[in-house]
Amino acid sequence: MRQALAAAAVALDSGDVPVGAVVVSASGTVLATAANARERDADPTAHAELLALRAAATAAGSWRLAGCTLVVTLEPCTMCAGALVLARVSRLVYGAPDPKAGAVGSLWDVVRDRRLNSRPEVVGGVLAAESADLLRSFFAARRGPAAR
């Protein structure tokens, strides 16, 4: 999670919401690290999770990421939750919950839907305070001093 937090900090440089993601293989090798790049790339799908999954698939030589763990600083949205299920990721570890868009228990629970053929193990709340603090600081700075 510390690597994901470091990646999230990189997103700040491009004005993106500070979310970072890391994909780790079953043997513990980091396959990919990414940060949100929606602003930088002008791409609404450039979420940290999707970018990390794409890079990990390239590194692994397969879109099937069975045995891998996706570590992300914020609970995934529906798009990212769907992508990690389709990629056959074995475990999801996330930091802060996302009460406004979370699809791993907050609003929806895409990854645990029994109708799907792949359901990862989920571990939430890992370094949640650090993840939430980074997001709070980002949005407070965007709102300016009058909103504080």
Short mmCIF file of N, CA and C in Angstrom, two decimals:
data_model
loop_
_atom_site.label_atom_id
_atom_site.label_comp_id
_atom_site.label_asym_id
_atom_site.label_seq_id
_atom_site.Cartn_x
_atom_site.Cartn_y
_atom_site.Cartn_z
N MET A 1 0.83 -1.20 0.00
CA MET A 1 0.00 0.00 0.00
C MET A 1 0.87 1.25 0.00
N ARG A 2 2.03 1.17 0.62
CA ARG A 2 2.92 2.35 0.61
C ARG A 2 3.32 2.72 -0.82
N GLN A 3 3.56 1.71 -1.67
CA GLN A 3 3.88 1.99 -3.07
C GLN A 3 2.70 2.63 -3.79
N ALA A 4 1.50 2.19 -3.49
CA ALA A 4 0.31 2.77 -4.09
C ALA A 4 0.14 4.22 -3.64
N LEU A 5 0.41 4.50 -2.38
CA LEU A 5 0.33 5.87 -1.87
C LEU A 5 1.36 6.76 -2.56
N ALA A 6 2.57 6.23 -2.78
CA ALA A 6 3.60 7.00 -3.48
C ALA A 6 3.15 7.29 -4.92
N ALA A 7 2.53 6.32 -5.56
CA ALA A 7 2.00 6.54 -6.91
C ALA A 7 0.90 7.58 -6.90
N ALA A 8 0.04 7.54 -5.89
CA ALA A 8 -1.05 8.51 -5.79
C ALA A 8 -0.50 9.93 -5.70
N ALA A 9 0.59 10.11 -4.99
CA ALA A 9 1.20 11.44 -4.86
C ALA A 9 1.65 11.96 -6.23
N VAL A 10 2.05 11.07 -7.13
CA VAL A 10 2.47 11.47 -8.47
C VAL A 10 1.31 12.08 -9.26
N ALA A 11 0.11 11.58 -9.02
CA ALA A 11 -1.07 12.11 -9.72
C ALA A 11 -1.28 13.58 -9.43
N LEU A 12 -0.86 14.01 -8.25
CA LEU A 12 -1.03 15.42 -7.88
C LEU A 12 -0.30 16.35 -8.85
N ASP A 13 0.84 15.91 -9.37
CA ASP A 13 1.63 16.74 -10.28
C ASP A 13 0.87 17.09 -11.55
N SER A 14 -0.07 16.23 -11.96
CA SER A 14 -0.83 16.50 -13.18
C SER A 14 -2.24 17.01 -12.88
N GLY A 15 -2.52 17.29 -11.60
CA GLY A 15 -3.82 17.80 -11.23
C GLY A 15 -4.89 16.74 -11.12
N ASP A 16 -4.48 15.48 -11.11
CA ASP A 16 -5.43 14.39 -11.00
C ASP A 16 -5.74 14.06 -9.55
N VAL A 17 -6.91 13.46 -9.33
CA VAL A 17 -7.28 12.97 -8.01
C VAL A 17 -6.22 11.95 -7.59
N PRO A 18 -5.64 12.09 -6.41
CA PRO A 18 -4.52 11.23 -6.00
C PRO A 18 -4.95 9.81 -5.62
N VAL A 19 -5.02 8.96 -6.63
CA VAL A 19 -5.28 7.54 -6.44
C VAL A 19 -4.14 6.79 -7.09
N GLY A 20 -3.59 5.82 -6.36
CA GLY A 20 -2.50 5.01 -6.88
C GLY A 20 -2.84 3.54 -6.80
N ALA A 21 -2.27 2.76 -7.71
CA ALA A 21 -2.53 1.32 -7.75
C ALA A 21 -1.25 0.56 -8.07
N VAL A 22 -1.16 -0.63 -7.51
CA VAL A 22 -0.03 -1.52 -7.75
C VAL A 22 -0.59 -2.92 -7.98
N VAL A 23 -0.02 -3.63 -8.96
CA VAL A 23 -0.37 -5.03 -9.17
C VAL A 23 0.84 -5.87 -8.81
N VAL A 24 0.61 -6.84 -7.93
CA VAL A 24 1.68 -7.71 -7.44
C VAL A 24 1.37 -9.14 -7.86
N SER A 25 2.38 -9.84 -8.38
CA SER A 25 2.19 -11.23 -8.81
C SER A 25 2.08 -12.15 -7.61
N ALA A 26 1.72 -13.39 -7.86
CA ALA A 26 1.60 -14.38 -6.79
C ALA A 26 2.92 -14.59 -6.07
N SER A 27 4.03 -14.37 -6.77
CA SER A 27 5.35 -14.55 -6.15
C SER A 27 5.82 -13.30 -5.40
N GLY A 28 5.04 -12.22 -5.46
CA GLY A 28 5.41 -11.00 -4.75
C GLY A 28 6.12 -9.97 -5.60
N THR A 29 6.25 -10.23 -6.89
CA THR A 29 6.90 -9.28 -7.79
C THR A 29 5.92 -8.19 -8.19
N VAL A 30 6.35 -6.94 -8.13
CA VAL A 30 5.51 -5.84 -8.59
C VAL A 30 5.51 -5.86 -10.11
N LEU A 31 4.34 -6.06 -10.69
CA LEU A 31 4.19 -6.09 -12.14
C LEU A 31 3.93 -4.71 -12.72
N ALA A 32 3.24 -3.87 -11.95
CA ALA A 32 2.88 -2.54 -12.46
C ALA A 32 2.49 -1.61 -11.33
N THR A 33 2.75 -0.34 -11.56
CA THR A 33 2.35 0.73 -10.65
C THR A 33 1.78 1.85 -11.51
N ALA A 34 0.69 2.46 -11.07
CA ALA A 34 0.09 3.54 -11.85
C ALA A 34 -0.64 4.50 -10.93
N ALA A 35 -0.87 5.69 -11.46
CA ALA A 35 -1.64 6.73 -10.77
C ALA A 35 -2.72 7.21 -11.71
N ASN A 36 -3.76 7.81 -11.17
CA ASN A 36 -4.79 8.41 -12.01
C ASN A 36 -4.14 9.33 -13.03
N ALA A 37 -4.63 9.29 -14.26
CA ALA A 37 -4.08 10.13 -15.33
C ALA A 37 -5.19 10.69 -16.23
N ARG A 38 -6.36 10.87 -15.65
CA ARG A 38 -7.48 11.38 -16.45
C ARG A 38 -7.20 12.78 -16.98
N GLU A 39 -6.69 13.65 -16.15
CA GLU A 39 -6.39 15.02 -16.58
C GLU A 39 -5.22 15.03 -17.54
N ARG A 40 -4.16 14.33 -17.19
CA ARG A 40 -2.95 14.30 -18.03
C ARG A 40 -3.24 13.76 -19.42
N ASP A 41 -4.02 12.68 -19.48
CA ASP A 41 -4.29 12.00 -20.76
C ASP A 41 -5.59 12.42 -21.42
N ALA A 42 -6.37 13.26 -20.74
CA ALA A 42 -7.71 13.64 -21.23
C ALA A 42 -8.50 12.38 -21.57
N ASP A 43 -8.48 11.43 -20.63
CA ASP A 43 -9.09 10.12 -20.83
C ASP A 43 -9.93 9.77 -19.61
N PRO A 44 -11.25 9.69 -19.76
CA PRO A 44 -12.09 9.39 -18.60
C PRO A 44 -11.87 7.99 -18.03
N THR A 45 -11.23 7.10 -18.79
CA THR A 45 -10.98 5.75 -18.30
C THR A 45 -9.59 5.58 -17.68
N ALA A 46 -8.83 6.64 -17.60
CA ALA A 46 -7.45 6.55 -17.11
C ALA A 46 -7.40 6.54 -15.58
N HIS A 47 -8.15 5.64 -14.98
CA HIS A 47 -8.09 5.43 -13.54
C HIS A 47 -6.84 4.61 -13.22
N ALA A 48 -6.29 4.82 -12.05
CA ALA A 48 -5.07 4.13 -11.64
C ALA A 48 -5.21 2.62 -11.78
N GLU A 49 -6.35 2.08 -11.39
CA GLU A 49 -6.55 0.63 -11.44
C GLU A 49 -6.47 0.10 -12.87
N LEU A 50 -7.14 0.76 -13.80
CA LEU A 50 -7.13 0.31 -15.19
C LEU A 50 -5.74 0.41 -15.79
N LEU A 51 -5.05 1.50 -15.51
CA LEU A 51 -3.70 1.66 -16.04
C LEU A 51 -2.76 0.59 -15.48
N ALA A 52 -2.90 0.30 -14.20
CA ALA A 52 -2.06 -0.73 -13.57
C ALA A 52 -2.40 -2.11 -14.12
N LEU A 53 -3.69 -2.41 -14.30
CA LEU A 53 -4.08 -3.71 -14.85
C LEU A 53 -3.56 -3.89 -16.27
N ARG A 54 -3.65 -2.85 -17.09
CA ARG A 54 -3.12 -2.93 -18.47
C ARG A 54 -1.62 -3.19 -18.47
N ALA A 55 -0.90 -2.45 -17.65
CA ALA A 55 0.56 -2.62 -17.61
C ALA A 55 0.94 -3.99 -17.04
N ALA A 56 0.19 -4.46 -16.06
CA ALA A 56 0.47 -5.78 -15.48
C ALA A 56 0.21 -6.88 -16.49
N ALA A 57 -0.85 -6.75 -17.27
CA ALA A 57 -1.15 -7.75 -18.30
C ALA A 57 -0.03 -7.80 -19.33
N THR A 58 0.47 -6.64 -19.70
CA THR A 58 1.60 -6.59 -20.63
C THR A 58 2.82 -7.26 -20.02
N ALA A 59 3.12 -6.93 -18.77
CA ALA A 59 4.28 -7.51 -18.09
C ALA A 59 4.14 -9.03 -17.93
N ALA A 60 2.93 -9.49 -17.65
CA ALA A 60 2.69 -10.92 -17.44
C ALA A 60 2.54 -11.67 -18.76
N GLY A 61 2.26 -10.94 -19.83
CA GLY A 61 2.05 -11.58 -21.13
C GLY A 61 0.70 -12.24 -21.25
N SER A 62 -0.24 -11.83 -20.42
CA SER A 62 -1.59 -12.40 -20.44
C SER A 62 -2.56 -11.44 -19.77
N TRP A 63 -3.78 -11.39 -20.31
CA TRP A 63 -4.79 -10.56 -19.67
C TRP A 63 -5.31 -11.21 -18.40
N ARG A 64 -5.09 -12.51 -18.25
CA ARG A 64 -5.53 -13.22 -17.05
C ARG A 64 -4.52 -12.99 -15.93
N LEU A 65 -4.94 -12.32 -14.91
CA LEU A 65 -4.04 -11.98 -13.80
C LEU A 65 -4.36 -12.82 -12.56
N ALA A 66 -4.73 -14.07 -12.78
CA ALA A 66 -5.01 -14.99 -11.67
C ALA A 66 -3.76 -15.11 -10.79
N GLY A 67 -3.98 -15.09 -9.49
CA GLY A 67 -2.87 -15.14 -8.54
C GLY A 67 -2.34 -13.77 -8.16
N CYS A 68 -2.73 -12.75 -8.91
CA CYS A 68 -2.23 -11.40 -8.65
C CYS A 68 -3.11 -10.67 -7.63
N THR A 69 -2.49 -9.67 -7.02
CA THR A 69 -3.18 -8.79 -6.08
C THR A 69 -3.15 -7.38 -6.63
N LEU A 70 -4.30 -6.72 -6.64
CA LEU A 70 -4.40 -5.31 -6.98
C LEU A 70 -4.50 -4.54 -5.68
N VAL A 71 -3.56 -3.64 -5.46
CA VAL A 71 -3.55 -2.78 -4.27
C VAL A 71 -3.85 -1.37 -4.75
N VAL A 72 -4.87 -0.73 -4.17
CA VAL A 72 -5.27 0.60 -4.60
C VAL A 72 -5.64 1.44 -3.38
N THR A 73 -5.37 2.72 -3.46
CA THR A 73 -5.55 3.60 -2.30
C THR A 73 -7.01 3.94 -2.02
N LEU A 74 -7.89 3.78 -3.02
CA LEU A 74 -9.30 4.11 -2.86
C LEU A 74 -10.15 2.96 -3.37
N GLU A 75 -11.25 2.69 -2.68
CA GLU A 75 -12.17 1.65 -3.11
C GLU A 75 -12.53 1.85 -4.59
N PRO A 76 -12.40 0.82 -5.40
CA PRO A 76 -12.67 0.95 -6.84
C PRO A 76 -14.12 1.32 -7.16
N CYS A 77 -14.26 2.03 -8.27
CA CYS A 77 -15.58 2.38 -8.81
C CYS A 77 -16.12 1.17 -9.59
N THR A 78 -17.30 1.30 -10.16
CA THR A 78 -17.89 0.16 -10.90
C THR A 78 -17.05 -0.24 -12.10
N MET A 79 -16.50 0.73 -12.82
CA MET A 79 -15.68 0.43 -13.99
C MET A 79 -14.45 -0.38 -13.58
N CYS A 80 -13.77 0.07 -12.55
CA CYS A 80 -12.54 -0.59 -12.12
C CYS A 80 -12.83 -1.93 -11.44
N ALA A 81 -13.91 -2.00 -10.69
CA ALA A 81 -14.29 -3.27 -10.07
C ALA A 81 -14.60 -4.30 -11.14
N GLY A 82 -15.32 -3.89 -12.17
CA GLY A 82 -15.62 -4.79 -13.28
C GLY A 82 -14.36 -5.25 -13.99
N ALA A 83 -13.44 -4.33 -14.20
CA ALA A 83 -12.19 -4.67 -14.89
C ALA A 83 -11.36 -5.67 -14.09
N LEU A 84 -11.28 -5.50 -12.78
CA LEU A 84 -10.46 -6.42 -12.00
C LEU A 84 -11.10 -7.80 -11.93
N VAL A 85 -12.42 -7.86 -11.96
CA VAL A 85 -13.11 -9.16 -12.02
C VAL A 85 -12.81 -9.82 -13.37
N LEU A 86 -12.94 -9.07 -14.45
CA LEU A 86 -12.71 -9.63 -15.79
C LEU A 86 -11.24 -10.05 -15.98
N ALA A 87 -10.33 -9.38 -15.29
CA ALA A 87 -8.90 -9.73 -15.38
C ALA A 87 -8.55 -10.93 -14.51
N ARG A 88 -9.52 -11.41 -13.75
CA ARG A 88 -9.33 -12.59 -12.89
C ARG A 88 -8.35 -12.33 -11.74
N VAL A 89 -8.26 -11.08 -11.30
CA VAL A 89 -7.40 -10.74 -10.16
C VAL A 89 -7.87 -11.55 -8.95
N SER A 90 -6.93 -12.13 -8.23
CA SER A 90 -7.29 -13.01 -7.11
C SER A 90 -7.59 -12.28 -5.81
N ARG A 91 -6.94 -11.12 -5.64
CA ARG A 91 -7.14 -10.39 -4.40
C ARG A 91 -7.12 -8.90 -4.66
N LEU A 92 -8.01 -8.19 -3.98
CA LEU A 92 -8.07 -6.73 -4.01
C LEU A 92 -7.79 -6.23 -2.61
N VAL A 93 -6.84 -5.32 -2.50
CA VAL A 93 -6.54 -4.65 -1.24
C VAL A 93 -6.74 -3.16 -1.51
N TYR A 94 -7.59 -2.52 -0.71
CA TYR A 94 -7.78 -1.09 -0.91
C TYR A 94 -7.68 -0.34 0.41
N GLY A 95 -7.42 0.96 0.27
CA GLY A 95 -7.26 1.82 1.44
C GLY A 95 -8.58 2.41 1.91
N ALA A 96 -8.88 3.60 1.44
CA ALA A 96 -10.06 4.33 1.90
C ALA A 96 -11.33 3.87 1.19
N PRO A 97 -12.43 3.77 1.92
CA PRO A 97 -13.71 3.49 1.27
C PRO A 97 -14.15 4.72 0.47
N ASP A 98 -15.00 4.50 -0.53
CA ASP A 98 -15.51 5.60 -1.33
C ASP A 98 -17.04 5.60 -1.24
N PRO A 99 -17.59 6.35 -0.29
CA PRO A 99 -19.05 6.33 -0.09
C PRO A 99 -19.84 6.92 -1.26
N LYS A 100 -19.20 7.66 -2.15
CA LYS A 100 -19.91 8.28 -3.27
C LYS A 100 -19.89 7.44 -4.54
N ALA A 101 -18.88 6.58 -4.71
CA ALA A 101 -18.78 5.82 -5.97
C ALA A 101 -18.22 4.41 -5.78
N GLY A 102 -18.02 3.97 -4.57
CA GLY A 102 -17.39 2.67 -4.31
C GLY A 102 -18.24 1.49 -4.74
N ALA A 103 -17.60 0.55 -5.43
CA ALA A 103 -18.30 -0.64 -5.93
C ALA A 103 -17.78 -1.92 -5.31
N VAL A 104 -17.23 -1.80 -4.10
CA VAL A 104 -16.73 -2.97 -3.37
C VAL A 104 -17.35 -2.95 -1.97
N GLY A 105 -18.61 -2.55 -1.91
CA GLY A 105 -19.33 -2.58 -0.65
C GLY A 105 -19.97 -1.28 -0.25
N SER A 106 -19.44 -0.13 -0.69
CA SER A 106 -20.02 1.15 -0.26
C SER A 106 -21.36 1.42 -0.91
N LEU A 107 -21.40 1.48 -2.24
CA LEU A 107 -22.66 1.68 -2.95
C LEU A 107 -23.14 0.39 -3.59
N TRP A 108 -22.23 -0.30 -4.20
CA TRP A 108 -22.49 -1.59 -4.85
C TRP A 108 -21.44 -2.56 -4.35
N ASP A 109 -21.61 -3.82 -4.72
CA ASP A 109 -20.60 -4.81 -4.38
C ASP A 109 -20.36 -5.71 -5.59
N VAL A 110 -19.81 -5.11 -6.61
CA VAL A 110 -19.58 -5.78 -7.89
C VAL A 110 -18.70 -7.02 -7.71
N VAL A 111 -17.63 -6.89 -6.95
CA VAL A 111 -16.64 -7.97 -6.88
C VAL A 111 -17.13 -9.21 -6.13
N ARG A 112 -18.17 -9.08 -5.34
CA ARG A 112 -18.68 -10.23 -4.60
C ARG A 112 -20.00 -10.77 -5.16
N ASP A 113 -20.41 -10.28 -6.31
CA ASP A 113 -21.66 -10.71 -6.92
C ASP A 113 -21.55 -12.19 -7.30
N ARG A 114 -22.37 -13.02 -6.72
CA ARG A 114 -22.32 -14.47 -6.92
C ARG A 114 -22.62 -14.89 -8.36
N ARG A 115 -23.20 -13.98 -9.13
CA ARG A 115 -23.52 -14.31 -10.52
C ARG A 115 -22.28 -14.27 -11.41
N LEU A 116 -21.21 -13.69 -10.93
CA LEU A 116 -19.98 -13.58 -11.73
C LEU A 116 -19.13 -14.83 -11.53
N ASN A 117 -18.34 -15.13 -12.55
CA ASN A 117 -17.53 -16.35 -12.49
C ASN A 117 -16.21 -16.17 -11.76
N SER A 118 -15.86 -14.96 -11.44
CA SER A 118 -14.60 -14.70 -10.74
C SER A 118 -14.87 -13.69 -9.63
N ARG A 119 -14.50 -14.03 -8.42
CA ARG A 119 -14.71 -13.14 -7.28
C ARG A 119 -13.43 -13.11 -6.44
N PRO A 120 -12.77 -11.96 -6.44
CA PRO A 120 -11.52 -11.87 -5.68
C PRO A 120 -11.76 -11.78 -4.17
N GLU A 121 -10.75 -12.18 -3.44
CA GLU A 121 -10.73 -11.92 -2.00
C GLU A 121 -10.60 -10.41 -1.84
N VAL A 122 -11.24 -9.83 -0.85
CA VAL A 122 -11.19 -8.38 -0.64
C VAL A 122 -10.68 -8.08 0.76
N VAL A 123 -9.70 -7.18 0.83
CA VAL A 123 -9.19 -6.67 2.10
C VAL A 123 -9.27 -5.16 2.01
N GLY A 124 -10.14 -4.55 2.80
CA GLY A 124 -10.31 -3.11 2.76
C GLY A 124 -9.78 -2.43 4.00
N GLY A 125 -9.56 -1.14 3.90
CA GLY A 125 -9.16 -0.35 5.05
C GLY A 125 -7.68 -0.36 5.37
N VAL A 126 -6.84 -0.82 4.44
CA VAL A 126 -5.40 -0.86 4.68
C VAL A 126 -4.82 0.54 4.48
N LEU A 127 -4.24 1.09 5.51
CA LEU A 127 -3.73 2.47 5.52
C LEU A 127 -4.82 3.45 5.04
N ALA A 128 -6.03 3.19 5.48
CA ALA A 128 -7.18 4.00 5.07
C ALA A 128 -7.03 5.47 5.46
N ALA A 129 -6.51 5.74 6.64
CA ALA A 129 -6.37 7.14 7.09
C ALA A 129 -5.41 7.90 6.19
N GLU A 130 -4.29 7.29 5.84
CA GLU A 130 -3.32 7.94 4.96
C GLU A 130 -3.91 8.19 3.58
N SER A 131 -4.64 7.20 3.08
CA SER A 131 -5.27 7.35 1.77
C SER A 131 -6.32 8.46 1.79
N ALA A 132 -7.14 8.47 2.80
CA ALA A 132 -8.19 9.48 2.93
C ALA A 132 -7.60 10.87 3.13
N ASP A 133 -6.52 10.98 3.90
CA ASP A 133 -5.88 12.28 4.13
C ASP A 133 -5.37 12.88 2.83
N LEU A 134 -4.79 12.05 1.98
CA LEU A 134 -4.28 12.53 0.69
C LEU A 134 -5.44 13.08 -0.16
N LEU A 135 -6.54 12.37 -0.17
CA LEU A 135 -7.71 12.82 -0.93
C LEU A 135 -8.33 14.08 -0.33
N ARG A 136 -8.45 14.11 1.00
CA ARG A 136 -9.01 15.29 1.67
C ARG A 136 -8.17 16.54 1.38
N SER A 137 -6.86 16.40 1.45
CA SER A 137 -5.96 17.53 1.18
C SER A 137 -6.12 18.02 -0.25
N PHE A 138 -6.21 17.08 -1.18
CA PHE A 138 -6.38 17.43 -2.58
C PHE A 138 -7.65 18.23 -2.80
N PHE A 139 -8.77 17.73 -2.30
CA PHE A 139 -10.05 18.40 -2.52
C PHE A 139 -10.15 19.71 -1.73
N ALA A 140 -9.56 19.79 -0.57
CA ALA A 140 -9.55 21.04 0.20
C ALA A 140 -8.80 22.12 -0.57
N ALA A 141 -7.69 21.75 -1.18
CA ALA A 141 -6.91 22.72 -1.96
C ALA A 141 -7.69 23.17 -3.20
N ARG A 142 -8.47 22.29 -3.80
CA ARG A 142 -9.27 22.63 -4.98
C ARG A 142 -10.41 23.59 -4.62
N ARG A 143 -10.95 23.42 -3.41
CA ARG A 143 -12.08 24.26 -2.99
C ARG A 143 -11.59 25.64 -2.53
N GLY A 144 -10.38 25.72 -2.09
CA GLY A 144 -9.82 26.99 -1.65
C GLY A 144 -10.10 27.28 -0.20
N PRO A 145 -9.50 28.35 0.32
CA PRO A 145 -9.61 28.67 1.75
C PRO A 145 -11.03 28.99 2.20
N ALA A 146 -11.88 29.52 1.34
CA ALA A 146 -13.23 29.89 1.76
C ALA A 146 -14.07 28.67 2.12
N ALA A 147 -13.76 27.53 1.51
CA ALA A 147 -14.54 26.31 1.76
C ALA A 147 -14.09 25.57 3.00
N ARG A 148 -12.95 25.93 3.53
CA ARG A 148 -12.41 25.20 4.69
C ARG A 148 -13.06 25.56 5.95
#
